[in-house]
Amino acid sequence: MQRIEHRACFGGWQHVYRHASRVLQCEMNFAVYLPPQAEHRSCPVLYWLSGLTCTEQNFITKVGAQRYAAEHGVIVVAPDTSPRGPGVADADGYDIGQGAGFYVNATQAPWASHYRMFDYVSQELPDLVEAQFPATKARAISGHSMGGHGALVLALKNPGRYRSVSAFSPIVAPTQVPWGEKAFTAYLGEDRDAWAAWDATALVATAQERLPLLIDQGEADEFLSSQLQPEKLRDACAASGHPLDLRLRAGYDHSYYFIASFIGEHIAHHAKALND
Amino acid sequence: MQRIEHRACFGGWQHVYRHASRVLQCEMNFAVYLPPQAEHRSCPVLYWLSGLTCTEQNFITKVGAQRYAAEHGVIVVAPDTSPRGPGVADADGYDIGQGAGFYVNATQAPWASHYRMFDYVSQELPDLVEAQFPATKARAISGHSMGGHGALVLALKNPGRYRSVSAFSPIVAPTQVPWGEKAFTAYLGEDRDAWAAWDATALVATAQERLPLLIDQGEADEFLSSQLQPEKLRDACAASGHPLDLRLRAGYDHSYYFIASFIGEHIAHHAKALND
């Protein structure tokens, strides 16, 4: 593990590390914000999953989350959004291949050998973080757009692993919208029956753990009706009795300005669950 | 004036506009954050000047200032850092030409016809802002690095025009460091006597107005000893009795992580002066 960035920020340190991922079979960057409290004690960890086209940089440079992480004593870990590198499969288009891992374990060639972001984010990365940093095993997860989908799916498929989950503008029903259909066809194959295991709206029907879902969604989001459709998750949660706090925000779009505006509320939500 | 971005942010609106600048003889972008208070009343304005290589985008996407602007009811205007475009003089190097206007009025060919950022920021842009937005005539100014130099020089050369001034990691003595020597030679000519009118350390000796200077400087700044040398301004202020609050911050570097960490304190400082 090699430290490639190290910057003082809100009394703590914003780091970026590079390591050889066993699960993804490539070199990966991930960002770790250590709040000032981490100098004296172990702190709980919030995992942040970014959206299409992003790397580990977008969240740490554009959101201002460090302020709230420092306030609440929470470590924030932000991985890249897919395996990377010359030996890793890729394809034309911002919504498939590198930068678009969709937080699944791919089963289809040429993707299956590297595209295992689900295992990476839910297992390998926390194992590394908990071994190398002053981190407790109290974990929370959040993300934006494709990463909001990732956060919901990781929490729903790993009962007991996260204390809390939230999402901004998530792709709640990837099996029913173009972004998800394209990615799942490539990574998981033509058989749509295999897709439901990676779809939050499908997963809430049978979730073993009733972890409340906190979601913020901008009403001026340019992808609202085409790709996001939060009403699908709302209806599924209503049908199965799964707790959901879906907050529609008038005027807000899909950008990082939206995340920046409400990340403080999300981190306060996670900190409450993490510090309980 | 054409609106090219419009995004909800912290209850207000982050806009970017494009207009034909009479002073700079080119099209210019500038960012305007309107806090929620601006829907009901006129608000004072903080002008932010960015550093080398930046455009109007860096400050609005990386600093998180909108949160504090919304809290205090302050409009924040961030112009580009130089004239731009195919008809505008340029040169090789990140520290000269487009992206490196240095907030002076150039007197030398080929720069003099467009490079008049001092007049643009201190006159044309406020005239436009005060005519087109719900802005009062209460103004403050701040900036980073080259823009910190710009903020100090604009305030010192325009007594009565700004209620308050601050800077992050400013080039306090451009006539004595490589960045300034290179830019001033190009824009102002070989005669160093003409340079002193654009150097904060020289200007404090004869400043008509004793506007206190608030400066934050990271002690781990990679440009501290080569380009910034805040002790030069500290000594000049001590000699002339000019009020200066120079805060050295252990561990912080020259990046936007540093600005993000302390912009809240700067905006509170400006809001106090602006709302008095």
Coordinates of C-alpha atoms in Angstrom, one line a residue:
Chain A
M1 CA 0.0 0.0 0.0
Q2 CA 1.5 3.3 -1.1
R3 CA 0.4 6.8 -0.1
I4 CA 0.1 9.0 -3.1
E5 CA -1.6 12.0 -1.5
H6 CA -1.5 13.5 1.9
R7 CA -3.2 16.8 2.7
A8 CA -4.2 18.6 5.8
C9 CA -8.0 19.2 5.8
F10 CA -10.3 20.4 8.5
G11 CA -7.9 19.4 11.2
G12 CA -7.5 15.9 9.9
W13 CA -5.8 14.3 6.8
Q14 CA -7.1 13.6 3.4
H15 CA -5.1 10.7 2.0
V16 CA -5.1 8.8 -1.2
Y17 CA -3.5 5.3 -1.3
R18 CA -2.7 2.9 -4.1
H19 CA -2.7 -0.9 -3.5
A20 CA -2.7 -4.1 -5.5
S21 CA -6.2 -5.5 -5.2
R22 CA -6.4 -9.3 -5.0
V23 CA -10.1 -9.3 -5.8
L24 CA -9.9 -7.0 -8.8
Q25 CA -6.5 -8.2 -10.0
C26 CA -5.2 -4.6 -10.6
E27 CA -3.8 -1.6 -8.9
M28 CA -6.5 0.5 -7.2
N29 CA -6.6 4.0 -5.7
F30 CA -8.8 4.8 -2.7
A31 CA -9.2 7.9 -0.6
V32 CA -9.3 7.9 3.2
Y33 CA -10.2 11.0 5.3
L34 CA -8.9 10.6 8.8
P35 CA -10.7 13.1 11.1
P36 CA -8.7 14.8 14.0
Q37 CA -10.2 12.3 16.4
A38 CA -8.3 9.4 14.7
E39 CA -5.1 10.7 16.1
H40 CA -6.2 9.6 19.6
R41 CA -8.7 6.7 19.1
S42 CA -10.3 4.4 16.5
C43 CA -13.2 5.8 14.6
P44 CA -16.1 4.3 12.7
V45 CA -16.0 4.3 8.9
L46 CA -18.3 5.6 6.2
Y47 CA -17.8 4.1 2.7
W48 CA -18.7 6.4 -0.1
L49 CA -19.4 5.1 -3.6
S50 CA -19.3 7.5 -6.5
G51 CA -21.2 7.5 -9.8
L52 CA -20.4 6.9 -13.5
T53 CA -17.1 8.3 -14.8
C54 CA -15.8 9.2 -11.3
T55 CA -12.6 8.1 -9.6
E56 CA -11.7 8.4 -5.9
Q57 CA -11.1 12.1 -6.6
N58 CA -14.5 13.5 -7.3
F59 CA -16.0 13.0 -3.8
I60 CA -12.9 14.3 -1.9
T61 CA -12.5 17.4 -4.0
K62 CA -16.1 18.5 -4.7
V63 CA -18.3 17.7 -1.7
G64 CA -16.8 19.2 1.4
A65 CA -17.6 16.1 3.4
Q66 CA -14.4 16.4 5.4
R67 CA -15.9 19.2 7.5
Y68 CA -18.7 17.0 8.8
A69 CA -16.5 13.9 9.1
A70 CA -14.2 16.0 11.4
E71 CA -17.2 17.3 13.3
H72 CA -18.5 13.8 14.0
G73 CA -15.2 11.8 14.2
V74 CA -16.0 9.6 11.2
I75 CA -13.4 8.2 8.8
V76 CA -14.6 8.4 5.1
V77 CA -13.3 5.9 2.6
A78 CA -13.9 6.6 -1.1
P79 CA -12.8 3.9 -3.6
D80 CA -12.6 4.2 -7.4
T81 CA -15.7 3.2 -9.3
S82 CA -14.2 0.2 -11.2
P83 CA -11.0 -1.8 -11.8
R84 CA -8.6 0.2 -14.0
G85 CA -5.6 -0.2 -16.1
P86 CA -4.3 -1.4 -19.5
G87 CA -5.0 -5.1 -18.6
V88 CA -8.6 -4.5 -17.6
A89 CA -11.5 -4.9 -20.0
D90 CA -13.0 -1.7 -21.2
A91 CA -15.6 -0.5 -23.8
D92 CA -16.7 2.6 -25.5
G93 CA -19.2 4.7 -23.6
Y94 CA -19.1 6.4 -20.2
D95 CA -21.7 3.9 -18.8
I96 CA -19.8 0.7 -19.3
G97 CA -16.3 -0.6 -18.5
Q98 CA -13.7 1.4 -16.6
G99 CA -15.4 4.1 -14.5
A100 CA -18.7 2.1 -14.5
G101 CA -18.3 -1.0 -12.4
F102 CA -21.8 -0.8 -11.0
Y103 CA -20.7 -2.5 -7.8
V104 CA -21.6 -6.0 -9.0
N105 CA -19.5 -9.2 -9.4
A106 CA -19.5 -9.8 -13.1
T107 CA -20.1 -13.3 -14.4
Q108 CA -19.6 -12.7 -18.2
A109 CA -16.5 -12.5 -20.3
P110 CA -14.5 -10.3 -20.7
W111 CA -15.6 -8.6 -17.5
A112 CA -15.6 -11.5 -14.9
S113 CA -11.8 -11.6 -14.3
H114 CA -11.6 -8.0 -12.9
Y115 CA -15.1 -6.5 -12.4
R116 CA -15.8 -7.7 -8.8
M117 CA -16.5 -4.3 -7.2
F118 CA -19.1 -5.9 -4.8
D119 CA -16.5 -8.1 -3.2
Y120 CA -13.9 -5.4 -3.3
V121 CA -16.0 -2.8 -1.6
S122 CA -17.8 -5.0 0.9
Q123 CA -14.8 -7.3 1.9
E124 CA -11.3 -6.6 0.6
L125 CA -11.3 -2.8 1.1
P126 CA -12.8 -2.9 4.7
D127 CA -10.4 -5.6 5.6
L128 CA -7.5 -3.4 4.5
V129 CA -8.9 -0.2 6.1
E130 CA -9.5 -2.0 9.4
A131 CA -6.0 -3.4 9.4
Q132 CA -4.1 -0.3 8.3
F133 CA -6.0 2.6 9.9
P134 CA -7.4 3.5 13.3
A135 CA -10.8 2.2 12.2
T136 CA -13.4 0.3 14.3
K137 CA -15.6 -2.3 12.7
A138 CA -18.6 0.1 12.8
R139 CA -19.4 0.7 9.1
A140 CA -21.9 2.9 7.1
I141 CA -22.3 3.2 3.4
S142 CA -23.5 5.9 1.0
G143 CA -23.1 6.9 -2.6
H144 CA -24.4 8.9 -5.6
S145 CA -26.2 7.7 -8.7
M146 CA -24.5 4.4 -9.7
G147 CA -22.9 4.6 -6.3
G148 CA -26.2 5.2 -4.6
H149 CA -27.4 1.9 -6.2
G150 CA -24.1 0.4 -5.0
A151 CA -24.7 1.6 -1.4
L152 CA -28.3 0.3 -1.3
V153 CA -27.4 -3.1 -2.8
L154 CA -24.3 -3.6 -0.6
A155 CA -26.4 -2.9 2.5
L156 CA -29.3 -5.0 1.5
K157 CA -27.1 -8.0 0.5
N158 CA -24.9 -7.8 3.6
P159 CA -27.2 -7.9 6.6
G160 CA -25.4 -6.9 9.8
R161 CA -22.4 -5.4 7.9
Y162 CA -23.5 -1.8 7.9
R163 CA -25.0 0.3 10.7
S164 CA -26.6 2.7 8.3
V165 CA -27.1 3.3 4.6
S166 CA -28.0 6.4 2.5
A167 CA -28.0 7.5 -1.1
F168 CA -28.1 10.5 -3.3
S169 CA -30.0 10.3 -6.6
P170 CA -29.6 6.5 -6.7
I171 CA -30.4 4.1 -9.6
V172 CA -32.9 2.3 -7.4
A173 CA -34.1 -0.1 -10.1
P174 CA -31.2 -0.9 -12.5
T175 CA -33.0 -3.9 -14.0
Q176 CA -35.7 -1.5 -15.4
V177 CA -33.7 1.5 -16.7
P178 CA -31.3 2.0 -19.6
W179 CA -28.1 2.4 -17.6
G180 CA -28.7 -0.7 -15.6
E181 CA -30.0 -2.8 -18.5
K182 CA -26.8 -2.0 -20.5
A183 CA -24.4 -2.7 -17.7
F184 CA -26.2 -5.8 -16.4
T185 CA -26.5 -7.3 -19.9
A186 CA -22.7 -6.9 -20.2
Y187 CA -21.6 -7.9 -16.7
L188 CA -24.3 -10.5 -15.8
G189 CA -25.5 -11.8 -19.1
E190 CA -28.8 -11.9 -21.0
D191 CA -30.7 -13.9 -18.4
R192 CA -32.7 -11.2 -16.5
D193 CA -33.4 -13.6 -13.6
A194 CA -29.8 -13.2 -12.5
W195 CA -30.2 -9.4 -12.4
A196 CA -32.6 -9.2 -9.4
A197 CA -29.9 -10.0 -6.9
W198 CA -28.3 -6.6 -7.8
D199 CA -31.4 -4.4 -7.8
A200 CA -32.4 -2.5 -4.6
T201 CA -36.1 -2.4 -5.6
A202 CA -36.1 -6.2 -6.0
L203 CA -34.0 -6.8 -2.9
V204 CA -36.2 -4.9 -0.4
A205 CA -39.0 -7.5 -0.9
T206 CA -36.9 -10.2 0.8
A207 CA -34.4 -8.2 2.9
Q208 CA -33.4 -10.0 6.1
E209 CA -32.6 -6.8 7.9
R210 CA -34.9 -3.8 8.0
L211 CA -32.1 -1.2 7.8
P212 CA -33.8 2.1 7.1
L213 CA -33.0 3.6 3.7
L214 CA -32.3 7.3 3.7
I215 CA -32.4 8.8 0.2
D216 CA -32.2 12.4 -1.1
Q217 CA -33.3 13.0 -4.7
G218 CA -33.4 16.3 -6.5
E219 CA -36.6 17.1 -8.3
A220 CA -34.8 18.9 -11.1
D221 CA -32.5 15.9 -11.7
E222 CA -32.0 15.5 -15.4
F223 CA -32.0 11.7 -15.0
L224 CA -35.0 11.5 -12.7
S225 CA -37.6 10.0 -15.0
S226 CA -35.3 8.2 -17.4
Q227 CA -32.8 6.4 -15.1
L228 CA -33.6 7.0 -11.4
Q229 CA -37.4 6.6 -10.8
P230 CA -37.4 6.6 -7.0
E231 CA -41.1 5.9 -7.0
K232 CA -40.2 2.3 -7.9
L233 CA -38.3 1.8 -4.6
R234 CA -40.9 3.8 -2.7
D235 CA -43.6 1.4 -3.9
A236 CA -41.5 -1.7 -3.2
C237 CA -40.7 -0.4 0.3
A238 CA -44.4 0.3 1.0
A239 CA -45.4 -3.2 -0.2
S240 CA -42.8 -5.0 1.9
G241 CA -42.9 -2.6 4.9
H242 CA -39.2 -1.7 4.5
P243 CA -38.4 1.6 6.2
L244 CA -37.6 4.4 3.7
D245 CA -37.0 8.1 4.2
L246 CA -37.2 9.5 0.6
R247 CA -36.6 13.2 0.5
L248 CA -37.4 15.0 -2.7
R249 CA -35.6 18.3 -3.0
A250 CA -37.2 21.0 -5.2
G251 CA -34.8 22.7 -7.6
Y252 CA -31.8 20.4 -7.1
D253 CA -30.2 18.6 -10.1
H254 CA -27.9 15.5 -10.4
S255 CA -24.6 17.4 -9.7
Y256 CA -22.1 17.5 -6.9
Y257 CA -23.7 20.9 -5.8
F258 CA -26.7 18.7 -4.7
I259 CA -24.5 16.3 -2.8
A260 CA -22.6 19.1 -1.1
S261 CA -25.8 20.7 0.0
F262 CA -27.0 17.7 2.0
I263 CA -24.0 15.6 2.8
G264 CA -23.9 17.2 6.2
E265 CA -27.3 15.7 7.0
H266 CA -26.3 12.3 5.7
I267 CA -23.1 12.3 7.7
A268 CA -25.0 13.3 10.9
H269 CA -27.4 10.4 10.2
H270 CA -24.6 7.9 9.8
A271 CA -22.6 9.3 12.8
K272 CA -25.7 8.7 15.0
A273 CA -25.9 5.1 14.0
L274 CA -22.1 4.6 14.1
N275 CA -21.6 6.2 17.5
D276 CA -24.6 4.5 19.2
Chain B
M1 CA -25.2 38.5 -20.5
Q2 CA -26.0 34.8 -20.9
R3 CA -26.6 32.3 -18.1
I4 CA -24.6 29.2 -18.9
E5 CA -25.0 27.3 -15.5
H6 CA -27.8 27.4 -13.0
R7 CA -27.7 24.9 -10.0
A8 CA -29.5 24.8 -6.7
C9 CA -26.9 24.8 -3.9
F10 CA -27.4 25.2 -0.1
G11 CA -30.9 26.7 -0.6
G12 CA -29.6 29.3 -3.1
W13 CA -28.3 29.3 -6.7
Q14 CA -24.9 28.8 -8.1
H15 CA -24.9 30.5 -11.5
V16 CA -22.3 31.0 -14.2
Y17 CA -22.7 33.8 -16.7
R18 CA -20.9 34.8 -19.9
H19 CA -20.7 38.4 -21.1
A20 CA -18.7 40.6 -23.5
S21 CA -16.2 42.5 -21.4
R22 CA -15.6 46.1 -22.7
V23 CA -12.5 46.4 -20.6
L24 CA -10.9 43.1 -21.5
Q25 CA -12.2 43.1 -25.1
C26 CA -13.3 39.4 -25.0
E27 CA -16.0 37.1 -23.7
M28 CA -15.7 36.3 -20.0
N29 CA -17.3 33.8 -17.7
F30 CA -18.0 34.7 -14.1
A31 CA -19.7 32.7 -11.3
V32 CA -22.3 34.2 -9.0
Y33 CA -23.6 32.4 -5.9
L34 CA -27.0 33.9 -4.8
P35 CA -27.8 32.9 -1.2
P36 CA -31.4 32.2 -0.3
Q37 CA -31.7 35.7 1.3
A38 CA -31.2 37.2 -2.2
E39 CA -34.8 36.1 -3.1
H40 CA -36.2 38.7 -0.7
R41 CA -33.6 41.4 -0.4
S42 CA -30.3 42.8 -1.7
C43 CA -27.2 41.3 -0.3
P44 CA -23.6 42.4 0.0
V45 CA -21.0 40.8 -2.3
L46 CA -17.7 39.0 -1.7
Y47 CA -15.4 38.9 -4.8
W48 CA -13.1 35.9 -5.0
L49 CA -10.0 35.9 -7.1
S50 CA -8.5 32.5 -8.0
G51 CA -4.9 31.6 -8.6
L52 CA -2.7 30.5 -11.5
T53 CA -4.3 28.1 -14.1
C54 CA -7.8 28.5 -12.6
T55 CA -11.1 29.6 -14.2
E56 CA -14.3 30.7 -12.6
Q57 CA -15.0 26.9 -11.9
N58 CA -12.3 26.0 -9.4
F59 CA -13.6 28.0 -6.5
I60 CA -17.3 27.1 -7.0
T61 CA -16.7 23.4 -7.3
K62 CA -13.9 22.8 -4.8
V63 CA -14.3 25.0 -1.8
G64 CA -17.8 24.6 -0.4
A65 CA -18.1 28.4 0.2
Q66 CA -21.8 28.3 -0.7
R67 CA -22.6 26.9 2.7
Y68 CA -21.2 29.9 4.5
A69 CA -22.5 32.4 2.0
A70 CA -26.0 31.0 2.5
E71 CA -25.5 31.1 6.3
H72 CA -24.5 34.8 6.2
G73 CA -26.5 36.0 3.3
V74 CA -23.5 37.0 1.1
I75 CA -23.4 36.9 -2.7
V76 CA -20.1 35.4 -3.9
V77 CA -18.7 36.5 -7.3
A78 CA -15.8 34.6 -8.8
P79 CA -14.4 35.8 -12.2
D80 CA -12.0 34.0 -14.4
T81 CA -8.3 34.7 -13.9
S82 CA -7.5 36.4 -17.2
P83 CA -8.9 37.4 -20.5
R84 CA -9.5 34.4 -22.7
G85 CA -10.0 33.3 -26.3
P86 CA -8.3 32.9 -29.6
G87 CA -7.8 36.6 -30.1
V88 CA -6.2 37.1 -26.7
A89 CA -2.4 37.0 -26.3
D90 CA -1.0 33.9 -24.7
A91 CA 2.4 32.3 -24.0
D92 CA 3.8 29.0 -23.0
G93 CA 3.9 28.3 -19.3
Y94 CA 1.1 28.1 -16.7
D95 CA 2.3 31.3 -15.0
I96 CA 2.0 33.8 -17.9
G97 CA -0.8 34.6 -20.3
Q98 CA -4.3 33.1 -20.3
G99 CA -5.0 31.8 -16.8
A100 CA -2.4 34.1 -15.3
G101 CA -3.6 37.7 -15.5
F102 CA -2.2 38.7 -12.2
Y103 CA -4.9 41.3 -11.7
V104 CA -2.9 44.1 -13.1
N105 CA -3.4 46.5 -16.0
A106 CA -0.8 45.5 -18.5
T107 CA 1.1 48.3 -20.3
Q108 CA 3.3 46.2 -22.6
A109 CA 2.6 44.6 -26.0
P110 CA 1.1 42.1 -26.8
W111 CA -0.7 42.2 -23.4
A112 CA -1.9 45.7 -23.0
S113 CA -4.9 45.4 -25.3
H114 CA -6.7 42.7 -23.2
Y115 CA -4.9 42.2 -19.9
R116 CA -6.7 44.7 -17.7
M117 CA -7.9 42.5 -14.9
F118 CA -7.5 45.2 -12.3
D119 CA -10.0 47.5 -14.1
Y120 CA -12.2 44.5 -14.9
V121 CA -12.5 43.2 -11.3
S122 CA -12.5 46.5 -9.5
Q123 CA -14.9 48.4 -11.9
E124 CA -16.6 46.6 -14.8
L125 CA -17.6 43.5 -13.0
P126 CA -19.0 45.2 -9.9
D127 CA -20.9 47.6 -12.1
L128 CA -22.5 44.6 -13.9
V129 CA -23.2 42.7 -10.7
E130 CA -24.8 45.6 -9.0
A131 CA -27.0 46.4 -12.0
Q132 CA -28.1 42.8 -12.8
F133 CA -28.3 41.0 -9.4
P134 CA -29.9 41.9 -6.0
A135 CA -26.6 43.2 -4.8
T136 CA -25.9 46.1 -2.5
K137 CA -22.8 48.2 -2.9
A138 CA -21.2 46.7 0.2
R139 CA -18.1 44.8 -1.2
A140 CA -15.5 42.5 0.2
I141 CA -12.6 40.8 -1.6
S142 CA -10.5 37.7 -1.1
G143 CA -8.5 35.2 -3.1
H144 CA -5.9 32.5 -3.3
S145 CA -2.2 32.7 -4.3
M146 CA -2.1 34.9 -7.4
G147 CA -5.7 35.8 -6.4
G148 CA -4.6 36.6 -2.9
H149 CA -2.1 39.0 -4.3
G150 CA -5.0 40.4 -6.4
A151 CA -7.3 40.8 -3.5
L152 CA -4.7 42.6 -1.4
V153 CA -3.7 44.9 -4.2
L154 CA -7.2 45.7 -5.2
A155 CA -8.1 46.7 -1.7
L156 CA -5.0 48.7 -1.1
K157 CA -5.3 50.6 -4.4
N158 CA -9.0 51.3 -4.0
P159 CA -9.5 52.9 -0.6
G160 CA -13.2 52.9 0.4
R161 CA -14.2 50.4 -2.2
Y162 CA -14.1 47.3 0.0
R163 CA -15.3 46.8 3.5
S164 CA -12.9 44.0 4.1
V165 CA -10.1 42.0 2.5
S166 CA -8.6 38.6 3.1
A167 CA -6.3 36.2 1.3
F168 CA -5.2 32.6 1.4
S169 CA -1.5 31.8 0.6
P170 CA -1.1 35.1 -1.3
I171 CA 1.9 36.3 -3.3
V172 CA 2.5 39.2 -1.0
A173 CA 5.6 40.6 -2.7
P174 CA 5.4 39.8 -6.4
T175 CA 8.2 42.2 -7.3
Q176 CA 10.6 40.0 -5.3
V177 CA 9.7 36.4 -6.3
P178 CA 9.9 34.5 -9.6
W179 CA 6.2 34.3 -10.4
G180 CA 5.8 38.0 -10.0
E181 CA 9.1 38.9 -11.7
K182 CA 8.2 36.9 -14.8
A183 CA 4.6 38.2 -15.0
F184 CA 5.5 41.9 -14.2
T185 CA 8.3 41.9 -16.7
A186 CA 5.9 40.7 -19.4
Y187 CA 2.9 42.8 -18.4
L188 CA 4.5 46.0 -17.0
G189 CA 8.0 46.0 -18.7
E190 CA 11.6 45.9 -17.6
D191 CA 11.4 49.1 -15.5
R192 CA 11.0 47.8 -11.9
D193 CA 9.9 51.2 -10.6
A194 CA 6.6 50.6 -12.3
W195 CA 6.1 47.4 -10.4
A196 CA 5.7 48.7 -6.9
A197 CA 2.2 50.0 -7.6
W198 CA 1.1 46.3 -7.9
D199 CA 2.9 44.9 -4.9
A200 CA 1.0 44.6 -1.6
T201 CA 4.2 44.7 0.5
A202 CA 5.2 48.0 -1.2
L203 CA 1.6 49.4 -1.1
V204 CA 1.1 49.1 2.7
A205 CA 3.8 51.6 3.3
T206 CA 1.6 54.4 1.8
A207 CA -1.9 53.0 2.1
Q208 CA -4.5 55.7 2.6
E209 CA -6.9 53.4 4.4
R210 CA -5.9 51.1 7.2
L211 CA -8.1 48.2 6.2
P212 CA -7.0 45.2 8.2
L213 CA -5.5 42.4 6.2
L214 CA -6.6 38.9 7.1
I215 CA -4.3 36.2 5.8
D216 CA -4.2 32.4 6.2
Q217 CA -1.0 30.7 5.1
G218 CA -0.2 26.9 5.4
E219 CA 3.1 26.1 6.9
A220 CA 3.5 23.1 4.6
D221 CA 2.8 25.1 1.5
E222 CA 5.1 24.0 -1.2
F223 CA 5.6 27.6 -2.5
L224 CA 6.0 29.2 1.0
S225 CA 9.7 30.1 0.8
S226 CA 10.1 30.4 -3.0
Q227 CA 7.0 32.5 -4.0
L228 CA 5.0 33.6 -1.0
Q229 CA 7.3 34.7 1.8
P230 CA 4.5 36.2 4.0
E231 CA 7.2 37.6 6.4
K232 CA 7.9 40.3 3.8
L233 CA 4.4 41.6 4.3
R234 CA 4.5 41.1 8.0
D235 CA 7.6 43.2 8.3
A236 CA 6.2 45.9 6.0
C237 CA 3.0 46.1 8.0
A238 CA 4.9 46.2 11.3
A239 CA 7.1 49.1 9.9
S240 CA 4.1 51.1 8.7
G241 CA 1.6 50.2 11.4
H242 CA -0.8 48.6 8.9
P243 CA -3.1 46.1 10.7
L244 CA -2.4 42.5 9.7
D245 CA -3.7 39.2 11.0
L246 CA -1.4 36.6 9.6
R247 CA -2.4 33.1 10.6
L248 CA 0.1 30.3 10.0
R249 CA -1.5 26.9 9.8
A250 CA 0.6 23.9 10.7
G251 CA 0.4 21.0 8.2
Y252 CA -1.6 22.8 5.5
D253 CA -0.4 23.0 1.9
H254 CA -1.2 25.2 -1.1
S255 CA -4.3 23.2 -2.2
Y256 CA -8.0 23.8 -2.2
Y257 CA -8.2 21.5 0.8
F258 CA -6.6 24.4 2.7
I259 CA -9.0 27.0 1.4
A260 CA -12.0 24.7 2.2
S261 CA -10.8 24.2 5.7
F262 CA -10.8 28.0 6.5
I263 CA -13.1 29.7 4.1
G264 CA -15.9 29.6 6.7
E265 CA -13.8 31.8 9.0
H266 CA -13.0 34.2 6.2
I267 CA -16.7 34.5 5.1
A268 CA -17.7 35.1 8.7
H269 CA -15.0 37.8 8.8
H270 CA -16.3 39.4 5.6
A271 CA -20.0 39.1 6.6
K272 CA -19.3 40.9 9.9
A273 CA -17.8 43.9 7.9
L274 CA -20.4 43.7 5.2
N275 CA -23.4 43.6 7.5
D276 CA -22.2 46.2 9.9

